[in-house]
Coordinates of C-alpha atoms in Angstrom, one line a residue:
Chain Z
X1 CA 0.0 0.0 0.0
X2 CA 1.2 3.5 -0.7
X3 CA 2.5 5.1 2.5
X4 CA 0.8 8.3 3.5
X5 CA 3.1 11.0 4.8
X6 CA 1.7 14.1 6.2
X7 CA 3.1 17.2 4.6
X8 CA 3.3 19.2 7.7
X9 CA 6.0 21.4 9.0
X10 CA 7.5 18.7 11.2
X11 CA 8.7 17.0 8.0
X12 CA 10.7 19.9 6.7
X13 CA 13.7 17.8 5.9
X14 CA 11.7 15.3 3.8
X15 CA 10.3 16.4 0.6
X16 CA 6.6 17.0 1.2
X17 CA 4.5 14.5 -0.7
X18 CA 1.4 15.4 -2.5
X19 CA -1.2 12.8 -2.5
X20 CA -3.5 12.5 -5.5
X21 CA -6.6 10.6 -4.8
X22 CA -7.9 9.3 -8.1
X23 CA -10.8 7.1 -8.8
X24 CA -9.5 4.4 -11.0
X25 CA -11.5 2.2 -13.3
X26 CA -9.6 -1.1 -12.9
X27 CA -9.0 -2.6 -16.3
X28 CA -10.8 -5.7 -17.2
X29 CA -8.2 -8.5 -17.5
X30 CA -9.2 -9.9 -20.8
X31 CA -6.6 -11.2 -23.1
X32 CA -8.7 -11.2 -26.2
X33 CA -9.6 -14.8 -26.2
X34 CA -12.0 -17.0 -24.3
X35 CA -10.7 -18.2 -20.9
X36 CA -11.3 -21.7 -19.7
X37 CA -12.6 -20.3 -16.5
X38 CA -16.3 -20.6 -15.8
X39 CA -16.7 -17.3 -14.2
X40 CA -16.8 -14.2 -16.4
X41 CA -14.0 -11.8 -16.8
X42 CA -16.1 -9.1 -15.6
X43 CA -14.9 -5.7 -14.8
X44 CA -13.7 -5.3 -11.3
X45 CA -15.5 -2.5 -9.5
X46 CA -14.3 1.0 -9.5
X47 CA -12.2 1.7 -6.5
X48 CA -10.4 4.6 -5.0
X49 CA -6.7 4.3 -5.2
X50 CA -4.1 6.5 -3.6
X51 CA -1.3 7.2 -6.0
X52 CA 1.9 8.4 -4.4
X53 CA 4.2 10.8 -6.2
X54 CA 7.2 8.6 -6.6
X55 CA 8.9 10.1 -9.7
X56 CA 7.8 8.6 -13.0
X57 CA 11.5 8.1 -13.8
X58 CA 11.9 6.0 -10.6
X59 CA 8.9 4.0 -11.4
X60 CA 10.1 3.4 -15.0
X61 CA 13.5 2.2 -13.8
X62 CA 11.9 -0.1 -11.3
X63 CA 9.7 -1.5 -14.1
X64 CA 12.7 -2.1 -16.3
X65 CA 14.5 -4.1 -13.5
X66 CA 11.4 -6.1 -12.9
X67 CA 10.9 -6.8 -16.6
X68 CA 14.5 -8.0 -16.8
X69 CA 14.3 -10.2 -13.8
X70 CA 11.0 -11.9 -14.7
X71 CA 11.8 -12.0 -18.4
X72 CA 8.6 -10.3 -19.3
X73 CA 7.6 -9.9 -22.9
X74 CA 7.2 -6.5 -24.5
X75 CA 3.4 -7.0 -24.5
X76 CA 3.3 -7.7 -20.7
X77 CA 1.9 -4.7 -19.0
X78 CA 3.5 -3.4 -15.8
X79 CA 2.5 -0.3 -14.0
X80 CA 3.1 1.3 -10.5
X81 CA 0.3 -0.7 -9.0
X82 CA 1.4 -4.0 -10.4
X83 CA 2.0 -6.7 -7.8
X84 CA 5.1 -8.9 -8.4
X85 CA 3.1 -12.0 -7.4
X86 CA 0.6 -11.3 -10.1
X87 CA 3.4 -11.5 -12.6
X88 CA 4.4 -14.9 -11.3
X89 CA 7.3 -13.7 -9.1
X90 CA 8.1 -15.8 -6.1
X91 CA 10.2 -14.8 -3.1
X92 CA 13.5 -15.7 -4.8
X93 CA 12.5 -13.4 -7.7
X94 CA 11.6 -10.7 -5.3
X95 CA 15.0 -10.9 -3.7
X96 CA 16.7 -10.8 -7.1
X97 CA 14.6 -7.8 -8.0
X98 CA 15.8 -6.1 -4.9
X99 CA 19.4 -6.8 -5.7
X100 CA 18.8 -5.5 -9.2
X101 CA 17.3 -2.3 -7.8
X102 CA 20.1 -1.9 -5.3
X103 CA 22.6 -2.1 -8.2
X104 CA 20.6 0.2 -10.4
X105 CA 20.2 2.9 -7.8
X106 CA 23.3 2.4 -5.7
X107 CA 21.4 1.9 -2.4
X108 CA 20.9 -0.8 0.2
X109 CA 17.6 -1.9 1.5
X110 CA 17.0 -3.3 5.0
X111 CA 16.5 -7.1 4.7
X112 CA 13.0 -7.2 6.2
X113 CA 11.8 -4.5 3.9
X114 CA 13.6 -6.2 0.9
X115 CA 11.7 -9.4 1.4
X116 CA 8.3 -7.8 1.8
X117 CA 8.1 -5.4 -1.2
X118 CA 5.1 -6.5 -3.1
X119 CA 4.5 -3.8 -5.8
X120 CA 6.4 -1.6 -8.2
X121 CA 5.1 1.4 -6.3
X122 CA 6.3 0.2 -2.9
X123 CA 9.8 -0.4 -4.4
X124 CA 9.9 3.0 -6.0
X125 CA 8.8 4.8 -2.8
X126 CA 11.4 2.9 -0.7
X127 CA 14.1 3.7 -3.2
X128 CA 13.3 7.4 -3.1
X129 CA 13.3 7.4 0.7
X130 CA 16.7 5.7 0.7
X131 CA 18.1 8.1 -2.0
X132 CA 17.0 11.0 0.2
X133 CA 18.7 9.5 3.2
X134 CA 21.8 9.0 1.2
X135 CA 21.8 12.6 0.0
X136 CA 21.8 14.0 3.5
Chain I
X1 CA -15.8 -36.8 -18.1
X2 CA -14.4 -40.3 -17.8
X3 CA -16.9 -43.1 -17.0
X4 CA -15.1 -44.1 -13.8
X5 CA -15.7 -40.7 -12.4
X6 CA -19.3 -40.7 -13.4
X7 CA -19.9 -44.0 -11.7
X8 CA -18.6 -42.6 -8.5
X9 CA -20.9 -39.6 -8.5
X10 CA -23.1 -39.4 -5.4
X11 CA -24.8 -36.1 -6.1
X12 CA -24.4 -35.2 -2.4
X13 CA -23.2 -31.8 -3.6
X14 CA -24.8 -29.9 -6.4
X15 CA -24.5 -30.6 -10.1
X16 CA -22.0 -33.1 -11.3
X17 CA -19.2 -32.7 -8.7
X18 CA -17.9 -36.2 -8.0
X19 CA -17.3 -37.1 -4.4
X20 CA -13.9 -36.8 -2.8
X21 CA -12.2 -39.8 -1.5
X22 CA -11.6 -39.4 2.2
X23 CA -8.1 -39.6 3.7
X24 CA -6.5 -40.9 6.9
X25 CA -5.0 -38.1 9.0
X26 CA -1.2 -37.9 9.1
X27 CA 0.2 -39.2 12.4
X28 CA 2.2 -36.9 14.7
X29 CA 5.5 -35.9 13.2
X30 CA 4.4 -37.1 9.8
X31 CA 3.9 -34.8 6.9
X32 CA 1.7 -35.5 3.9
X33 CA 2.7 -33.8 0.8
X34 CA 0.3 -33.6 -2.1
X35 CA 1.3 -32.2 -5.5
X36 CA -0.3 -31.3 -8.8
X37 CA 1.5 -31.0 -12.2
X38 CA -0.4 -28.3 -14.0
X39 CA 0.6 -29.6 -17.4
X40 CA -1.3 -32.8 -16.6
X41 CA -4.6 -31.0 -16.0
X42 CA -5.9 -30.1 -19.4
X43 CA -9.7 -30.8 -19.3
X44 CA -11.6 -27.6 -19.6
X45 CA -14.7 -29.1 -17.9
X46 CA -12.5 -30.2 -14.9
X47 CA -11.0 -26.7 -14.6
X48 CA -14.6 -25.4 -14.7
X49 CA -15.5 -27.6 -11.8
X50 CA -12.5 -26.4 -9.9
X51 CA -13.4 -22.8 -10.4
X52 CA -16.8 -23.6 -8.8
X53 CA -15.1 -24.5 -5.5
X54 CA -13.5 -21.1 -5.0
X55 CA -14.9 -18.3 -2.9
X56 CA -15.5 -14.9 -4.6
X57 CA -12.4 -13.3 -3.2
X58 CA -10.3 -16.3 -4.3
X59 CA -11.8 -16.1 -7.8
X60 CA -10.9 -12.4 -7.9
X61 CA -7.4 -13.1 -6.9
X62 CA -7.1 -15.8 -9.7
X63 CA -8.3 -13.2 -12.2
X64 CA -5.7 -10.7 -11.1
X65 CA -3.0 -13.0 -12.2
X66 CA -1.5 -12.0 -15.5
X67 CA -2.2 -14.5 -18.3
X68 CA -3.9 -17.9 -18.7
X69 CA -1.1 -20.0 -17.3
X70 CA -0.7 -18.0 -14.1
X71 CA -4.5 -18.0 -13.7
X72 CA -4.7 -21.7 -14.2
X73 CA -1.9 -22.3 -11.6
X74 CA -3.6 -20.0 -9.1
X75 CA -6.8 -21.9 -9.6
X76 CA -5.1 -25.3 -9.2
X77 CA -3.4 -24.1 -6.0
X78 CA -6.7 -23.1 -4.3
X79 CA -8.3 -26.2 -5.6
X80 CA -5.6 -28.4 -4.1
X81 CA -5.8 -26.7 -0.7
X82 CA -9.6 -26.9 -0.5
X83 CA -10.0 -30.5 -1.8
X84 CA -7.1 -31.8 0.3
X85 CA -8.3 -30.4 3.6
X86 CA -11.9 -31.4 2.9
X87 CA -10.8 -35.0 2.5
X88 CA -9.1 -35.2 5.9
X89 CA -12.3 -34.6 7.9
X90 CA -12.7 -37.5 10.3
X91 CA -16.5 -37.7 10.2
X92 CA -17.7 -36.8 6.8
X93 CA -15.9 -35.4 3.8
X94 CA -16.7 -31.8 4.0
X95 CA -17.9 -29.9 0.9
X96 CA -14.7 -28.1 -0.1
X97 CA -16.7 -25.0 -1.1
X98 CA -17.7 -24.5 2.5
X99 CA -14.2 -24.3 3.9
X100 CA -13.2 -20.9 5.2
X101 CA -9.8 -19.5 5.6
X102 CA -8.3 -16.7 7.6
X103 CA -4.9 -15.3 8.1
X104 CA -3.0 -15.3 11.4
X105 CA -1.8 -11.9 12.5
X106 CA 1.3 -12.1 10.4
X107 CA -0.6 -13.1 7.2
X108 CA -0.1 -16.8 7.3
X109 CA -3.2 -18.6 5.9
X110 CA -5.0 -21.1 8.1
X111 CA -8.3 -22.9 8.1
X112 CA -11.2 -21.1 9.9
X113 CA -13.3 -23.8 11.6
X114 CA -15.9 -21.4 12.9
X115 CA -18.7 -22.8 10.7
X116 CA -18.2 -26.3 11.9
X117 CA -20.1 -27.2 15.1
X118 CA -18.2 -30.5 15.2
X119 CA -15.6 -30.2 17.8
X120 CA -13.7 -33.2 16.5
X121 CA -12.0 -31.2 13.9
X122 CA -8.4 -32.3 13.8
X123 CA -5.9 -29.5 14.4
X124 CA -4.8 -29.6 10.8
X125 CA -2.0 -27.4 9.6
X126 CA -1.2 -26.8 5.9
X127 CA 1.1 -24.8 3.8
X128 CA 1.4 -24.5 0.0
X129 CA 4.1 -23.6 -2.5
X130 CA 4.2 -23.5 -6.2
X131 CA 6.4 -22.8 -9.2
X132 CA 5.4 -22.5 -12.8
X133 CA 5.3 -26.3 -13.2
X134 CA 4.4 -27.7 -9.8
X135 CA 2.0 -27.0 -7.0
X136 CA 2.3 -28.6 -3.6
X137 CA 0.4 -28.7 -0.3
X138 CA 1.9 -30.0 2.9
X139 CA -0.4 -31.2 5.7
X140 CA 0.3 -32.0 9.3
X141 CA -1.6 -32.4 12.6
X142 CA -0.8 -30.6 15.8
X143 CA 2.3 -28.9 14.6
X144 CA 2.8 -26.0 12.1
X145 CA 4.3 -26.8 8.7
X146 CA 6.1 -24.8 6.1
X147 CA 7.0 -26.0 2.6
X148 CA 8.8 -24.5 -0.3
X149 CA 9.4 -25.7 -3.9
X150 CA 12.0 -24.6 -6.4
X151 CA 12.7 -25.8 -9.9
X152 CA 16.0 -27.6 -9.8
X153 CA 17.0 -26.0 -13.0
X154 CA 16.0 -22.5 -12.0
X155 CA 18.4 -19.9 -13.4
X156 CA 19.8 -17.4 -10.9
X157 CA 20.3 -14.1 -12.7
X158 CA 22.8 -12.7 -10.2
X159 CA 26.1 -14.1 -9.0
X160 CA 25.2 -16.8 -6.5
X161 CA 27.8 -15.9 -4.0
X162 CA 26.8 -12.2 -4.2
X163 CA 23.2 -13.1 -3.5
X164 CA 24.3 -15.3 -0.6
X165 CA 26.5 -12.6 0.9
X166 CA 23.7 -10.2 0.7
X167 CA 21.0 -12.5 2.1
X168 CA 22.4 -15.6 3.8
X169 CA 24.2 -16.2 7.1
X170 CA 28.0 -16.1 7.3
X171 CA 28.3 -19.8 7.8
X172 CA 26.1 -20.5 4.8
X173 CA 28.3 -18.1 2.6
X174 CA 31.3 -20.0 3.8
X175 CA 29.8 -23.3 2.9
X176 CA 28.8 -22.1 -0.6
X177 CA 32.1 -20.5 -1.3
X178 CA 33.9 -23.8 -0.8
X179 CA 32.1 -25.3 -3.7
X180 CA 34.2 -25.2 -6.9
X181 CA 31.7 -26.2 -9.5
X182 CA 29.3 -23.3 -10.2
X183 CA 26.5 -25.6 -11.2
X184 CA 26.7 -27.5 -7.9
X185 CA 27.0 -24.2 -6.1
X186 CA 23.8 -23.0 -7.8
X187 CA 22.0 -26.2 -6.8
X188 CA 23.2 -25.9 -3.2
X189 CA 22.1 -22.3 -3.1
X190 CA 18.6 -23.3 -4.2
X191 CA 18.4 -26.2 -1.7
X192 CA 19.3 -23.8 1.1
X193 CA 16.8 -21.3 -0.2
X194 CA 14.0 -23.8 0.0
X195 CA 15.0 -24.9 3.5
X196 CA 15.2 -21.4 4.8
X197 CA 12.0 -20.4 3.1
X198 CA 10.2 -23.5 4.5
X199 CA 11.3 -22.5 8.0
X200 CA 10.1 -18.9 7.7
X201 CA 6.7 -20.2 6.4
X202 CA 6.5 -22.8 9.2
X203 CA 7.2 -20.1 11.8
X204 CA 4.4 -18.1 10.3
X205 CA 5.5 -14.7 11.5
X206 CA 6.6 -13.2 8.2
X207 CA 10.1 -12.5 7.0
X208 CA 10.9 -9.7 9.5
X209 CA 10.6 -12.3 12.4
X210 CA 13.4 -14.4 10.8
X211 CA 15.5 -12.5 8.2
X212 CA 17.5 -15.0 6.3
X213 CA 20.8 -13.7 7.5
X214 CA 20.0 -14.4 11.1
X215 CA 20.0 -18.2 10.9
X216 CA 21.9 -21.0 9.4
X217 CA 20.6 -24.3 8.2
X218 CA 23.2 -27.0 7.9
X219 CA 23.2 -30.8 7.4
X220 CA 23.2 -32.7 10.7
X221 CA 26.4 -34.6 11.1
X222 CA 26.0 -38.4 11.1
X223 CA 22.6 -38.5 9.5
X224 CA 21.3 -38.6 5.9
X225 CA 18.7 -35.9 5.4
X226 CA 18.7 -34.3 8.8
X227 CA 19.3 -30.6 9.2
X228 CA 20.0 -28.3 12.1
X229 CA 18.8 -24.7 12.5
X230 CA 21.3 -22.5 14.2
X231 CA 21.0 -18.9 15.2
X232 CA 23.7 -16.7 13.6
X233 CA 24.3 -14.5 16.7
X234 CA 24.5 -17.2 19.3
X235 CA 25.5 -20.1 17.1
X236 CA 23.0 -22.1 19.2
X237 CA 21.3 -25.0 17.4
X238 CA 18.3 -26.2 19.3
X239 CA 16.1 -28.9 17.9
X240 CA 12.8 -27.0 17.8
X241 CA 12.3 -27.5 14.1
X242 CA 12.7 -30.5 11.9
X243 CA 13.6 -30.4 8.3
X244 CA 13.4 -32.6 5.3
X245 CA 14.5 -32.0 1.7
X246 CA 13.4 -34.1 -1.2
X247 CA 13.4 -34.2 -4.9
X248 CA 9.9 -34.1 -6.3
X249 CA 8.7 -35.2 -9.8
X250 CA 12.4 -35.3 -10.9
X251 CA 12.2 -31.6 -11.4
X252 CA 12.0 -29.8 -8.1
X253 CA 13.5 -29.5 -4.7
X254 CA 10.9 -29.5 -2.0
X255 CA 11.8 -28.5 1.6
X256 CA 9.5 -29.2 4.5
X257 CA 9.8 -27.8 8.0
X258 CA 7.7 -28.8 11.0
X259 CA 7.8 -27.8 14.6
X260 CA 9.4 -30.6 16.6
X261 CA 7.3 -31.6 19.5
X262 CA 10.3 -33.2 21.1
X263 CA 8.3 -36.4 21.7
X264 CA 9.8 -38.3 18.7
X265 CA 13.3 -38.5 20.2
X266 CA 15.1 -36.8 17.4
X267 CA 13.8 -39.3 14.8
X268 CA 14.0 -38.1 11.2
X269 CA 10.9 -36.6 9.6
X270 CA 8.5 -38.9 7.9
X271 CA 7.0 -37.7 4.7
X272 CA 4.4 -39.4 2.5
X273 CA 4.1 -38.0 -1.0
X274 CA 1.2 -38.3 -3.4
X275 CA 0.7 -36.9 -6.9
X276 CA -2.9 -35.9 -7.5
X277 CA -5.5 -34.6 -9.8
X278 CA -8.3 -33.5 -7.5
X279 CA -11.5 -35.5 -8.1
X280 CA -9.7 -37.7 -10.6
X281 CA -6.8 -39.7 -9.2
X282 CA -4.2 -40.1 -6.5
X283 CA -0.8 -41.7 -7.0
X284 CA 1.2 -42.7 -4.0
X285 CA 4.9 -41.9 -4.7
X286 CA 6.6 -44.6 -2.7
X287 CA 10.2 -43.5 -3.0
X288 CA 10.9 -40.2 -1.3
X289 CA 14.6 -39.8 -1.3
X290 CA 15.8 -37.4 1.3
X291 CA 18.6 -35.2 0.2

C-alpha cells in the first residue's frame, strides 16, 4: 500500500509529498480470447486508489528491472500498481529484483523491507526514501 | 468426463461434482505432501468444476494473475488446498466449497473452523508452495508446517555468492564459497533457499521475524537428510524445528519444515508423498529420497 506521509512542518527535511486521490477504473483483465474459467472476466468494480508521487523516472526504472528479472515480454503490461506476485514472481524473484534495484540505484535496502516489497510502487517509494537519506 | 468418475458420483453436492475420496490423517511428526502437475490438468470441464469450488475473493485473486497459465496455476493451488483439507475430515468429507480460511496476525493462511459445530475437527495445519510447473500442499496435525518448492534447473540471474553474501548467514556463505563447481554451487544455493523459506513459512510470522541472514541451516552430522537450524548471533542450534529436503517429480527440490514436539526423540521426519489430480486420481509416490 502507498505510504501516507503528512506534509506538515515537522517533516521539513523530507520532501513534502502530495497525494493525489484518483478514482481508477480497474481494467478488465481480458486477453482477447476465451478463458477456460467458468466465471466471467467481468470488470472489477471502481475503487479509490491512492497514487503516491514517486517520480515517474523511478517507477520506470523499477519496471525495467522487474521486466528483466522476470523475463517479461514487451506486451506484458506493468505499472506502478502491479504486484510482483501477479506477474508470477516468487520470493526468490523478489530478492533478485531487490538486488537489481540496489545495483541500479546504488542503495541498500534493509532485509526485512527487501523481502516484503510487493508492488512496483512500494519499491519506487522505498528507493526514493533511501536516496533522500543518502543525499543527507 | 471419464466413466469411472461418473460412476462414483453421489450427487451429495450440487450438479455433477464427483465425491472426494476421504483420507486418513497424518500421524504426529508425519507430513503428507500432495502435488499437482499443472501440465497434466488439461480438461476444460474439470477446470470449470474447480473454479466452482472457490470463494468470490479467491476467484478475484485468480483473475488478477497476468495470463492464462498463471491464472490456471492459481486456480489449481486453491483447488488443491480446498479439496485436500476437505478429504481429511474425520467424520464426513466436508464440501470443499464451504471451507473458510483466515490469516494469522502475520498473514499466514489457516483454516477457519468457525462454521463447523463439530468439535472433532483435527488440528490440521497446511502450507502451500508453487512454481510454474508444480503445485504442492503439505499437511500435518498438531504442529505447524512450512513447505517450499523450487525448480532444480532455475536460473539465478545474479552471481550466486553475491546473493548469498547479501541475504544468507556467514556460515552459509562459507559453505557455498567452498564449492568449486558453479552448477553444484547454484544447486546448493537453491536447496538452502527452499529450506530457509520453509522455516520462515512454518514459523508463520513473516520475514521480519526471521530474516535469512539471522539463521543457518546445515546438514546434521551423522545423518542422511537431517538438518539443524542454528542462530547466527549465538550459534546455538536447538532442535525445535525438523527439516526434510526431497526431490519431487524429478524436477523440483521440496523442503519441509515442521515444529518438533520433542516427543519423537530426534527421529527423522516422515513424509508421505502423493501426486494428485483433484476428483480424478491419486498416485502414491513410494520413494521419497531425502537429500
